[in-house]
Every structure is written in C-alpha cells, then in structure tokens.
CSV table of N, CA, C and O in Angstrom, one decimal:
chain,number,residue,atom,x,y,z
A,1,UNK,N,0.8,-1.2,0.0
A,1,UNK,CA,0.0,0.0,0.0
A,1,UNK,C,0.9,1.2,0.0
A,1,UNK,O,1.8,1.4,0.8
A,2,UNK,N,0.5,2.1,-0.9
A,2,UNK,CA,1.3,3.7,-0.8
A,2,UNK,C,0.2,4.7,-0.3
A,2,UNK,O,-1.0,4.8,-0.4
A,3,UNK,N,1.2,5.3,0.2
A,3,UNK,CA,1.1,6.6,0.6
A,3,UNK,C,1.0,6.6,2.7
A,3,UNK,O,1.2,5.6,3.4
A,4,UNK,N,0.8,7.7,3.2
A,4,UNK,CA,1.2,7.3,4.5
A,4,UNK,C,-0.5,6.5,5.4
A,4,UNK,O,-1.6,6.6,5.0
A,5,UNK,N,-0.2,6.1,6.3
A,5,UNK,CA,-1.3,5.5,6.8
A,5,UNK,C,-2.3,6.0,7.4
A,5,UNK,O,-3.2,5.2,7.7
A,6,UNK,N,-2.6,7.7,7.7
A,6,UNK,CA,-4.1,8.2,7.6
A,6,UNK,C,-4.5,7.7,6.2
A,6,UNK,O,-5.4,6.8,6.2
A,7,UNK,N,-3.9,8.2,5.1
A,7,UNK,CA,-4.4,8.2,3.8
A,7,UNK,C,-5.2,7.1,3.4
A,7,UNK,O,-6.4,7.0,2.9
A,8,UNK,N,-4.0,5.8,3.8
A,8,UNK,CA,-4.3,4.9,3.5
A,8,UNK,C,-6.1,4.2,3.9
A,8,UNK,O,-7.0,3.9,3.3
A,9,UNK,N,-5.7,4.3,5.5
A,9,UNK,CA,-6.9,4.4,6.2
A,9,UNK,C,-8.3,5.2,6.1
A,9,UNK,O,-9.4,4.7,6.5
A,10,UNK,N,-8.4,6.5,5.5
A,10,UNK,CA,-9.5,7.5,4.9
A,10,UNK,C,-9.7,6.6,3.7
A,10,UNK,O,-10.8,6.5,3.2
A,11,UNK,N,-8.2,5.6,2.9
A,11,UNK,CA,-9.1,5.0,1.9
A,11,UNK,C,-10.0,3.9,1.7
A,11,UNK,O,-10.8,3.7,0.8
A,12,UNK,N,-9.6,3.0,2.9
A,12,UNK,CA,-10.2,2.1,3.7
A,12,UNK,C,-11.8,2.3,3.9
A,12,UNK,O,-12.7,1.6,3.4
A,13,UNK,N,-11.8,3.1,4.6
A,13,UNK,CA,-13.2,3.8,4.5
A,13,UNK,C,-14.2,4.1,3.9
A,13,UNK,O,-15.4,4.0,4.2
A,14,UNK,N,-13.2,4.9,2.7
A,14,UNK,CA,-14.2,5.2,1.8
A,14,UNK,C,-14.9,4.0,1.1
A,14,UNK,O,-16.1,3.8,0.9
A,15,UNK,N,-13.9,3.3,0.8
A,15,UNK,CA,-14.1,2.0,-0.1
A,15,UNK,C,-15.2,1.3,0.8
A,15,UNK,O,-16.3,1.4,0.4
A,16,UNK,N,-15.0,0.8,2.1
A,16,UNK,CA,-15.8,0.7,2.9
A,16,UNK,C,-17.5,1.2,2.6
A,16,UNK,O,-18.4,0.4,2.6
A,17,UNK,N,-17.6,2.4,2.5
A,17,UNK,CA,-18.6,3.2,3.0
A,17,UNK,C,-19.3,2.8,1.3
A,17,UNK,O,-20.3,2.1,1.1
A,18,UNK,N,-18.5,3.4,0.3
A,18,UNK,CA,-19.2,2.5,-1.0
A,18,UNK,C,-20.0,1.4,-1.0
A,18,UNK,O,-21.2,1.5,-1.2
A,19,UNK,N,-19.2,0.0,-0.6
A,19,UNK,CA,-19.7,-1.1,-0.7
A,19,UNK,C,-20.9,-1.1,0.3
A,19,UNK,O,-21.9,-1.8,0.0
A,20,UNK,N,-20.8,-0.3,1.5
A,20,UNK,CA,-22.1,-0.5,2.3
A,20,UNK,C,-23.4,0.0,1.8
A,20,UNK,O,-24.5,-0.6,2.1
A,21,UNK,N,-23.2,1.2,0.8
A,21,UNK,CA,-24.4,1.6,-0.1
A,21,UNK,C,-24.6,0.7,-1.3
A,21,UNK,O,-25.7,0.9,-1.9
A,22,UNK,N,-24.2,0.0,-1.6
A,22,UNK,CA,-24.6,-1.2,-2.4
A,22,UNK,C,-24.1,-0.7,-4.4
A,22,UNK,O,-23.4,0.2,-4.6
A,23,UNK,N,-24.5,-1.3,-5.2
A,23,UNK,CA,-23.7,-0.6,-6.3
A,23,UNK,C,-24.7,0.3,-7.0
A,23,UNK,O,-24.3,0.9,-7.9
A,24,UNK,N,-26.0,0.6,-6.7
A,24,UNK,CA,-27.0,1.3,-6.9
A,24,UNK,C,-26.6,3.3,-6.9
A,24,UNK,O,-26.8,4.3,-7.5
A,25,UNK,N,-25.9,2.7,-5.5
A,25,UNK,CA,-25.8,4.1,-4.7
A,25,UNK,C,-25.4,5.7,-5.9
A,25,UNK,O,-26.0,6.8,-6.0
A,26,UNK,N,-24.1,5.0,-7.0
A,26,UNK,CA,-23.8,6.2,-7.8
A,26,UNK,C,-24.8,6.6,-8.5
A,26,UNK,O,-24.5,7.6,-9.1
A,27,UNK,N,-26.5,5.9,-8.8
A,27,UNK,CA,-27.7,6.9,-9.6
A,27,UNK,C,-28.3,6.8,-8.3
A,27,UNK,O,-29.5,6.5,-8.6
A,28,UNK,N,-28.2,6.9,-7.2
A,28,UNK,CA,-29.2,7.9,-6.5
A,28,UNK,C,-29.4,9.4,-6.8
A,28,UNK,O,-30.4,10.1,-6.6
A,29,UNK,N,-28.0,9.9,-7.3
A,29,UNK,CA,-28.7,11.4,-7.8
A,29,UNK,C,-29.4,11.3,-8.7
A,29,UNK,O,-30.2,12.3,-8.9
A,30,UNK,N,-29.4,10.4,-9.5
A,30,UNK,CA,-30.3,10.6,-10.6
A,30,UNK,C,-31.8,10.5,-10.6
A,30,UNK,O,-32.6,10.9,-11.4
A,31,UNK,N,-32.1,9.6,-9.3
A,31,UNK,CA,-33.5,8.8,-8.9
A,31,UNK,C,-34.1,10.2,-8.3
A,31,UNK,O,-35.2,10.7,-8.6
A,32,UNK,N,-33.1,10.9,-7.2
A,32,UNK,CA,-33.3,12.1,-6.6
A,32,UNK,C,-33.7,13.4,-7.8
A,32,UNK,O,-34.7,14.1,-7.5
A,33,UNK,N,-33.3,13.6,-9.0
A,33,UNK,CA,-32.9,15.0,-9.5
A,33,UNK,C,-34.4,14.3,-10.4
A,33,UNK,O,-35.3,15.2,-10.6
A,34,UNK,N,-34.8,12.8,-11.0
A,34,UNK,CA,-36.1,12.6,-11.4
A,34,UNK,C,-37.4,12.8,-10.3
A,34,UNK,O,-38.6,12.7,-10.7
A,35,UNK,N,-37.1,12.9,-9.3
A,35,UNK,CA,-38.3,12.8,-8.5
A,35,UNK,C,-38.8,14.5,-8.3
A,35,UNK,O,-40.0,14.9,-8.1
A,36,UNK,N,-37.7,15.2,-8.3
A,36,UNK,CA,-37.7,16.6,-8.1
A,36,UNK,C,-38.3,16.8,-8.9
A,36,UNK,O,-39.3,17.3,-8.6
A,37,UNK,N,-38.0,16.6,-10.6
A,37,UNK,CA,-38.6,17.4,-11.8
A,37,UNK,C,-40.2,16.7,-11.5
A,37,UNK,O,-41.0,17.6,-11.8
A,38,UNK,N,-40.9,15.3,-10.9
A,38,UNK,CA,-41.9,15.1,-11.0
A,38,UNK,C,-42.6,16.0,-10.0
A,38,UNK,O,-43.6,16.6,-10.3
A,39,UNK,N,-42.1,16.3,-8.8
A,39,UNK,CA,-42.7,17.1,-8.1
A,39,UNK,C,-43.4,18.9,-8.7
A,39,UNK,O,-44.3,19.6,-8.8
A,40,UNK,N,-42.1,18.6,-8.7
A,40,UNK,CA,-41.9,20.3,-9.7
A,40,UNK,C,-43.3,20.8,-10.9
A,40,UNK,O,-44.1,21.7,-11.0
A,41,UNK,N,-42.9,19.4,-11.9
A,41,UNK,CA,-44.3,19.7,-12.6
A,41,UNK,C,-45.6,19.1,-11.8
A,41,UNK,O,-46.4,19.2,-12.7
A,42,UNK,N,-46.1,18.8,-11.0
A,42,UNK,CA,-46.9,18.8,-10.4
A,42,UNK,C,-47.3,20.2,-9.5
A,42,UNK,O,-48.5,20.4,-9.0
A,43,UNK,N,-45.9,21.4,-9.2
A,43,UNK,CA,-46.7,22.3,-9.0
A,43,UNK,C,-46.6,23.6,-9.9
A,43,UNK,O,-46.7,24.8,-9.6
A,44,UNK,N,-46.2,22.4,-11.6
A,44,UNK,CA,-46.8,23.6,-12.6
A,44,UNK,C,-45.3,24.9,-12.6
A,44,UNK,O,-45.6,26.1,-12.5
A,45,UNK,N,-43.9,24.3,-12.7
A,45,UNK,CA,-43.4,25.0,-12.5
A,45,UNK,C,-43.2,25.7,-14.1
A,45,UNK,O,-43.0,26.9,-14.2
A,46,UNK,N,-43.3,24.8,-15.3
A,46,UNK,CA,-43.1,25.5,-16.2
A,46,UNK,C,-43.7,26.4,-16.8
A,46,UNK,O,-43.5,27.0,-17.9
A,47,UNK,N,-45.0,26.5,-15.9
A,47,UNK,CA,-45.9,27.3,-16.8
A,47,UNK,C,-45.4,29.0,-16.0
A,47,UNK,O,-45.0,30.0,-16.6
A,48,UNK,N,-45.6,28.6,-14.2
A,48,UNK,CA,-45.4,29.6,-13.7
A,48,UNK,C,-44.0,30.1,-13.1
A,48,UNK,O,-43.8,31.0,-12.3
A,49,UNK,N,-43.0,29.3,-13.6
A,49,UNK,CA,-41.4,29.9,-13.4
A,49,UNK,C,-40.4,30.2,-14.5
A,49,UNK,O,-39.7,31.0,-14.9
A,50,UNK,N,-40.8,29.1,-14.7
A,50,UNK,CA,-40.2,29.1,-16.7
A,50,UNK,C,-40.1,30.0,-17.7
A,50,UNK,O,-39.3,30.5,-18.4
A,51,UNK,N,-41.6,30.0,-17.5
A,51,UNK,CA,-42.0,30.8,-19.0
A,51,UNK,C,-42.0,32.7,-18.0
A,51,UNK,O,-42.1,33.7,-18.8
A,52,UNK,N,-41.8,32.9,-16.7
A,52,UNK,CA,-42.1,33.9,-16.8
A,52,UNK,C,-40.6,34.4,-16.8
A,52,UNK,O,-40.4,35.6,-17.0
A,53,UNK,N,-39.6,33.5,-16.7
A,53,UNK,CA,-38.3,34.2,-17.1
A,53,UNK,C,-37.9,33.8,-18.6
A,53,UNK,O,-36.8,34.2,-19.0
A,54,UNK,N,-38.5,33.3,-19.3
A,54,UNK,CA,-38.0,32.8,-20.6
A,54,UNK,C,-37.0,31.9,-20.5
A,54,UNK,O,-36.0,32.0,-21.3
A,55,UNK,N,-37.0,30.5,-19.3
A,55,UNK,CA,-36.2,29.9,-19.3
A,55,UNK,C,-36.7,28.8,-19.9
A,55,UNK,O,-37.9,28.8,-20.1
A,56,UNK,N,-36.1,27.7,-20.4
A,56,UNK,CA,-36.4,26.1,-20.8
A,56,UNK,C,-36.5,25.3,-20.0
A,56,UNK,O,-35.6,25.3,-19.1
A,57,UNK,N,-37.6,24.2,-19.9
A,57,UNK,CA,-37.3,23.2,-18.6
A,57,UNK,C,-36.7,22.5,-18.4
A,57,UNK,O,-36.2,22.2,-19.5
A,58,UNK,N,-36.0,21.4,-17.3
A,58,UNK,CA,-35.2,21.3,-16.7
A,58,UNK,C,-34.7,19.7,-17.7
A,58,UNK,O,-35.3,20.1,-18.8
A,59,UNK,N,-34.3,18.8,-17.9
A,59,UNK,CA,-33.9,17.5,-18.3
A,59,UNK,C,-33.7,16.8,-17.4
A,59,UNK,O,-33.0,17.2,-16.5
A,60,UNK,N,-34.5,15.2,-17.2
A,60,UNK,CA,-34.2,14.7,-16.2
A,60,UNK,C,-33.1,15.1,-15.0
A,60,UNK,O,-33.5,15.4,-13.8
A,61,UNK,N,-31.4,14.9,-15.6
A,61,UNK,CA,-30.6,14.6,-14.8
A,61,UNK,C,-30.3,16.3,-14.7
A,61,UNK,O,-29.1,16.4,-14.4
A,62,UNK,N,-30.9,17.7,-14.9
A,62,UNK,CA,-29.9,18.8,-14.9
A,62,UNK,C,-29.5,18.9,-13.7
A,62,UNK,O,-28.3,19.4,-13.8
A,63,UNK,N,-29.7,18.8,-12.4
A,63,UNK,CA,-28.8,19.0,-11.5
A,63,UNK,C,-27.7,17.8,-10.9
A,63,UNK,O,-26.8,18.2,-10.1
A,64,UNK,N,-27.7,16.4,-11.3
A,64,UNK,CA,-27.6,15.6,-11.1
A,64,UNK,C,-26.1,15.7,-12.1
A,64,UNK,O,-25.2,15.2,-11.4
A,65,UNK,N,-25.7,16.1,-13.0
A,65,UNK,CA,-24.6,16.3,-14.2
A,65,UNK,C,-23.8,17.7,-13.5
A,65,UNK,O,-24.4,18.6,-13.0
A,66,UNK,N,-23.0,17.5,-13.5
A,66,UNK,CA,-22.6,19.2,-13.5
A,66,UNK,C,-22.1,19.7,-15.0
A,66,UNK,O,-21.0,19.6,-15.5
A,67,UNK,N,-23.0,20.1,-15.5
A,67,UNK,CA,-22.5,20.6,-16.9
A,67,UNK,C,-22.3,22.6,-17.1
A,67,UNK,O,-21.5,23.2,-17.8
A,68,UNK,N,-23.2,23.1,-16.5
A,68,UNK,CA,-22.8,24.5,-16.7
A,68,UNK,C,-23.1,25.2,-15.3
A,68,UNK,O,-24.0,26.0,-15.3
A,69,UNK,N,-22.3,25.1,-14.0
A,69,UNK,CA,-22.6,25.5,-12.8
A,69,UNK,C,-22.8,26.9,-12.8
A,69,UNK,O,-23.5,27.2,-11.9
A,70,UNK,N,-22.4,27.9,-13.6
A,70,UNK,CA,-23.2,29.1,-13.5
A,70,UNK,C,-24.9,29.1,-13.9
A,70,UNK,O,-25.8,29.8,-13.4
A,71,UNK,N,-25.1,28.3,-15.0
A,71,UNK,CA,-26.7,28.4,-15.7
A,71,UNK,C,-27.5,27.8,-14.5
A,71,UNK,O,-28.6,28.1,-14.1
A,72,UNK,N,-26.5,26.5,-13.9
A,72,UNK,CA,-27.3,25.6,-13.0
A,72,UNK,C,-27.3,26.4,-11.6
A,72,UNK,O,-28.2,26.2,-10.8
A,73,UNK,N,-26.5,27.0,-11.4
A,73,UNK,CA,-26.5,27.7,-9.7
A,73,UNK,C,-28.1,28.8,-9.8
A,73,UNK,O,-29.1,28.9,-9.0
A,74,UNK,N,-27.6,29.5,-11.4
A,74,UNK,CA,-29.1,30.6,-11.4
A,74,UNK,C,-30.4,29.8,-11.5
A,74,UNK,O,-31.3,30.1,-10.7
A,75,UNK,N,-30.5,28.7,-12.3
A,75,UNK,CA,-31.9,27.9,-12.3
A,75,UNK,C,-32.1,27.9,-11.0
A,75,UNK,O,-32.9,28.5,-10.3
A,76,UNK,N,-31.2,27.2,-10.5
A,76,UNK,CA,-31.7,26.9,-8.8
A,76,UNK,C,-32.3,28.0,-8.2
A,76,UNK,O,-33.5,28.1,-7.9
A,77,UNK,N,-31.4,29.1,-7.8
A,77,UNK,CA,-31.9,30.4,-7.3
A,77,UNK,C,-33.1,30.7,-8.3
A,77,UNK,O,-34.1,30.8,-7.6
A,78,UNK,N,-33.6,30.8,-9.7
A,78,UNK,CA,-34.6,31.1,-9.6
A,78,UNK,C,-35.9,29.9,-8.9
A,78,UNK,O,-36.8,30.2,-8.2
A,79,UNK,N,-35.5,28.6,-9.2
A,79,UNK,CA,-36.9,28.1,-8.5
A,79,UNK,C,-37.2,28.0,-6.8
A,79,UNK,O,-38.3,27.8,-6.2
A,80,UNK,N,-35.5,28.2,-6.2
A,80,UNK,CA,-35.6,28.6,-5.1
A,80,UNK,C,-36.8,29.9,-4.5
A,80,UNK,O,-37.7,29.7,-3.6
A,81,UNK,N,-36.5,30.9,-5.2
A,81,UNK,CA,-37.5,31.8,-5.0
A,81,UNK,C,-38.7,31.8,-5.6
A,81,UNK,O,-39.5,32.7,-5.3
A,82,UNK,N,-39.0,31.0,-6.4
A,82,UNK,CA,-40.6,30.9,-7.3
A,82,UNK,C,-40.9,29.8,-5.6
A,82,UNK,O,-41.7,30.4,-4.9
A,83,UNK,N,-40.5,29.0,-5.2
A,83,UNK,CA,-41.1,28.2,-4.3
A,83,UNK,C,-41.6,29.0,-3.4
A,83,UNK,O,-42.7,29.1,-3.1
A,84,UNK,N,-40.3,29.6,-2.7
A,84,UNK,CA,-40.4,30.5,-1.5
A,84,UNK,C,-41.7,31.2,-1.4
A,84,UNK,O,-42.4,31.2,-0.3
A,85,UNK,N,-42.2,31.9,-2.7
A,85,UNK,CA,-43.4,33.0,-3.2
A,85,UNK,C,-44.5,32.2,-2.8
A,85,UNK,O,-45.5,32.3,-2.0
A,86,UNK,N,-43.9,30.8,-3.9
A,86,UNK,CA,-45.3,29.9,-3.8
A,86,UNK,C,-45.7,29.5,-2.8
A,86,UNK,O,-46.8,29.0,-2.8
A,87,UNK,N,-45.0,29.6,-1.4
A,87,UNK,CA,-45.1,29.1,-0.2
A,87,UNK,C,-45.6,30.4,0.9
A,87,UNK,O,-45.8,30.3,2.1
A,88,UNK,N,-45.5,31.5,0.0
A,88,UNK,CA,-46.7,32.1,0.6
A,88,UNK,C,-45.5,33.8,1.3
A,88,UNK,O,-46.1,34.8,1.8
A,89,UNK,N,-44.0,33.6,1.3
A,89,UNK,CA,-43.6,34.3,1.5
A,89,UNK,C,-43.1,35.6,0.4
A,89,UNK,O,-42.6,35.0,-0.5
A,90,UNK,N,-43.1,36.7,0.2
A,90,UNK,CA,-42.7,37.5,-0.6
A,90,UNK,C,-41.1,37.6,-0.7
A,90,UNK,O,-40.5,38.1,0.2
A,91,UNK,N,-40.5,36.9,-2.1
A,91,UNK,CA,-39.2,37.0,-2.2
A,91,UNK,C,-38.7,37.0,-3.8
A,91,UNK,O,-38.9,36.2,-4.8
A,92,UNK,N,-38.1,38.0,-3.7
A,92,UNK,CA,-37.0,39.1,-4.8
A,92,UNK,C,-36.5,38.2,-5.5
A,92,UNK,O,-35.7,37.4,-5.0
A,93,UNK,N,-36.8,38.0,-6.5
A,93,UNK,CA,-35.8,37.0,-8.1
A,93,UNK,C,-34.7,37.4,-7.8
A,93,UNK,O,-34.7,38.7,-7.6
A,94,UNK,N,-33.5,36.5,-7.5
A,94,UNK,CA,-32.2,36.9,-8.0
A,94,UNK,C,-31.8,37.3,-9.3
A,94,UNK,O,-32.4,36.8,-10.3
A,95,UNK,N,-31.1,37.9,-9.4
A,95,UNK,CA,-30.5,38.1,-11.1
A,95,UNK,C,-29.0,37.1,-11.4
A,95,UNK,O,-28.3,36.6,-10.5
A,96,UNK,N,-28.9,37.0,-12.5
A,96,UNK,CA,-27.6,36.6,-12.8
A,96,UNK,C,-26.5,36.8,-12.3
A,96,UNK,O,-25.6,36.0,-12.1
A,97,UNK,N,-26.6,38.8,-12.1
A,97,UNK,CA,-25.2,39.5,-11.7
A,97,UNK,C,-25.1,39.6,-10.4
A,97,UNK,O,-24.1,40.1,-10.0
A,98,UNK,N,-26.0,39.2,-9.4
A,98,UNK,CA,-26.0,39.0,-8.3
A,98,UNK,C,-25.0,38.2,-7.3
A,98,UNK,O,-24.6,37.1,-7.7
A,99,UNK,N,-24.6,38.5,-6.3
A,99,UNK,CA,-23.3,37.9,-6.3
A,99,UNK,C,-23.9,36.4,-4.9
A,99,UNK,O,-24.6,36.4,-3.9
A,100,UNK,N,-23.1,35.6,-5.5
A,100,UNK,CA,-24.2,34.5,-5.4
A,100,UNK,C,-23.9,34.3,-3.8
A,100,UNK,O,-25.0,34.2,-3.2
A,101,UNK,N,-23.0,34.3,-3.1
A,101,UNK,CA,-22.6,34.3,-1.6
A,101,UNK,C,-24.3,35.3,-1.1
A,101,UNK,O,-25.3,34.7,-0.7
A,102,UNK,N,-24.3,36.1,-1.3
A,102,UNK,CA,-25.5,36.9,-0.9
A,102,UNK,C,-26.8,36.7,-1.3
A,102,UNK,O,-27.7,37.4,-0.7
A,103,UNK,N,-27.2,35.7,-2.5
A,103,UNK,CA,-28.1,35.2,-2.6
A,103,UNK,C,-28.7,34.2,-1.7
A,103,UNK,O,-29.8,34.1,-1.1
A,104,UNK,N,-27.3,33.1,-2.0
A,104,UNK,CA,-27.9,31.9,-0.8
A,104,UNK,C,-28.0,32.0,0.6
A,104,UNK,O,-28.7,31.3,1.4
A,105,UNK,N,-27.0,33.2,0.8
A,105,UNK,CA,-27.4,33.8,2.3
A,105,UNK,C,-29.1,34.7,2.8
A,105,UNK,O,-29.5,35.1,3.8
A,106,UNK,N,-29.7,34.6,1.6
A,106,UNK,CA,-30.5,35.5,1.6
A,106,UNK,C,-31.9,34.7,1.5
A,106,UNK,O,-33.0,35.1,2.0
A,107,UNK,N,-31.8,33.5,0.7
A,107,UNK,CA,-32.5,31.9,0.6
A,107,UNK,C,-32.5,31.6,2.0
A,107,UNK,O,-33.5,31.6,2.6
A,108,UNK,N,-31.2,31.1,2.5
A,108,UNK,CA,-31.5,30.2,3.6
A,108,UNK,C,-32.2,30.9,4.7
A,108,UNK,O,-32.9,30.3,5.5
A,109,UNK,N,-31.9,32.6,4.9
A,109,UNK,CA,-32.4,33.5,6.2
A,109,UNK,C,-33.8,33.4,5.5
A,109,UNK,O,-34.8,33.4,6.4
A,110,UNK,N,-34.1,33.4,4.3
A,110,UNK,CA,-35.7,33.3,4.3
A,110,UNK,C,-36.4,32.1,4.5
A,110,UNK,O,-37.6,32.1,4.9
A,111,UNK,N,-35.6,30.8,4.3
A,111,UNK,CA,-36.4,29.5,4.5
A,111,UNK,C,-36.2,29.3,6.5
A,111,UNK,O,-37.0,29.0,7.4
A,112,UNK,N,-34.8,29.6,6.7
A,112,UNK,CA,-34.7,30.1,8.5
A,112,UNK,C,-36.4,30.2,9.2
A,112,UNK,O,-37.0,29.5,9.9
A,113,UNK,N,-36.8,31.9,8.3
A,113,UNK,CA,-37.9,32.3,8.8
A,113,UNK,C,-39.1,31.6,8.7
A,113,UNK,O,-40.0,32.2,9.2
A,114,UNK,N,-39.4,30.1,7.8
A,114,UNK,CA,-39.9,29.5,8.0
A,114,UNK,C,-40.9,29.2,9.3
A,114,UNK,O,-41.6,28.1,9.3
C-alpha cells in the first residue's frame, strides 16, 4: 500500500462506505434529481417559473450532471425563490449579476424564517 497511513486508512473507508451503499448508490442522484422534476411539474413549475423568465425546462438529470454551474446555480436560485413566493412568503428573483454568496445567504435567512 502507498502513501502514508491516515491516507491509506481514509481509503479504507471510503471503499468501505461504497460497498455498504450497495452498487446502486452512484444513480441515486439521478432517482433524486427525477423525482424533483416530478414534483416540480406537479406544482406547474413550467408554466409559472419558466415561462415567466424565458427559461427552458429542466432535463431529467440537470442537476444531477454538472455541466454548466453558472446556468445551473441561477436555475436553482430562480426556483428557489418561485417556491419560497409559492409558499406564501414574498421573495426578490435573484438576477444573474448577483453575487451569489448573498443570494444563498439570503434563501437560507428566508427558509430560517420559515
């Protein structure tokens, strides 16, 4: 074995911790990021988040892939705050240029006030 013996041991572990989730475990994001989009259209997000930003809807796996973490951080923040509304609190669309440290700070102090 290389390398020194925390290392080794944290690898132990990990390997470990894999096999205990069974081999399924690497598409649970995917089972996760499909259950979301079913939810989601069930509360009609394309009609009432989508279309009022001119955005396109989501593809099974888009959060599940990391393919464009700026497009994907803003989707989020916008449905973040389409929910927030829809849940009855009044809350500000982020914008693009928004700097994102103070958005999610600004999400989680509103779901906080939950």
């Amino acid at each position: 074995e290389e390398g020194p013996p925390a290392l080794r041991g944290e690898r132990e572990r990990s390997e470990e911790g894999s096999a205990e989730r069974g081999p399924g475990a690497a598409f649970h994001m995917f089972v996760l990021m499909e259950d979301l989009l079913e939810k989601l259209k069930l509360l009609s997000y394309e009609e009432e988040a989508l279309r009022r930003h001119n955005m396109r809807p989501l593809s099974r796996h888009y959060f599940a892939l990391p393919t464009n973490p700026g497009e994907q951080f803003f989707m989020f923040c916008t449905l973040a705050a389409w929910l927030i509304s829809k849940a009855g609190h009044p809350f500000e669309q982020p914008q693009e240029c928004d700097d994102p440290n103070a958005v999610i700070s600004n999400v989680l102090s509103e779901l906080r006030s939950f």
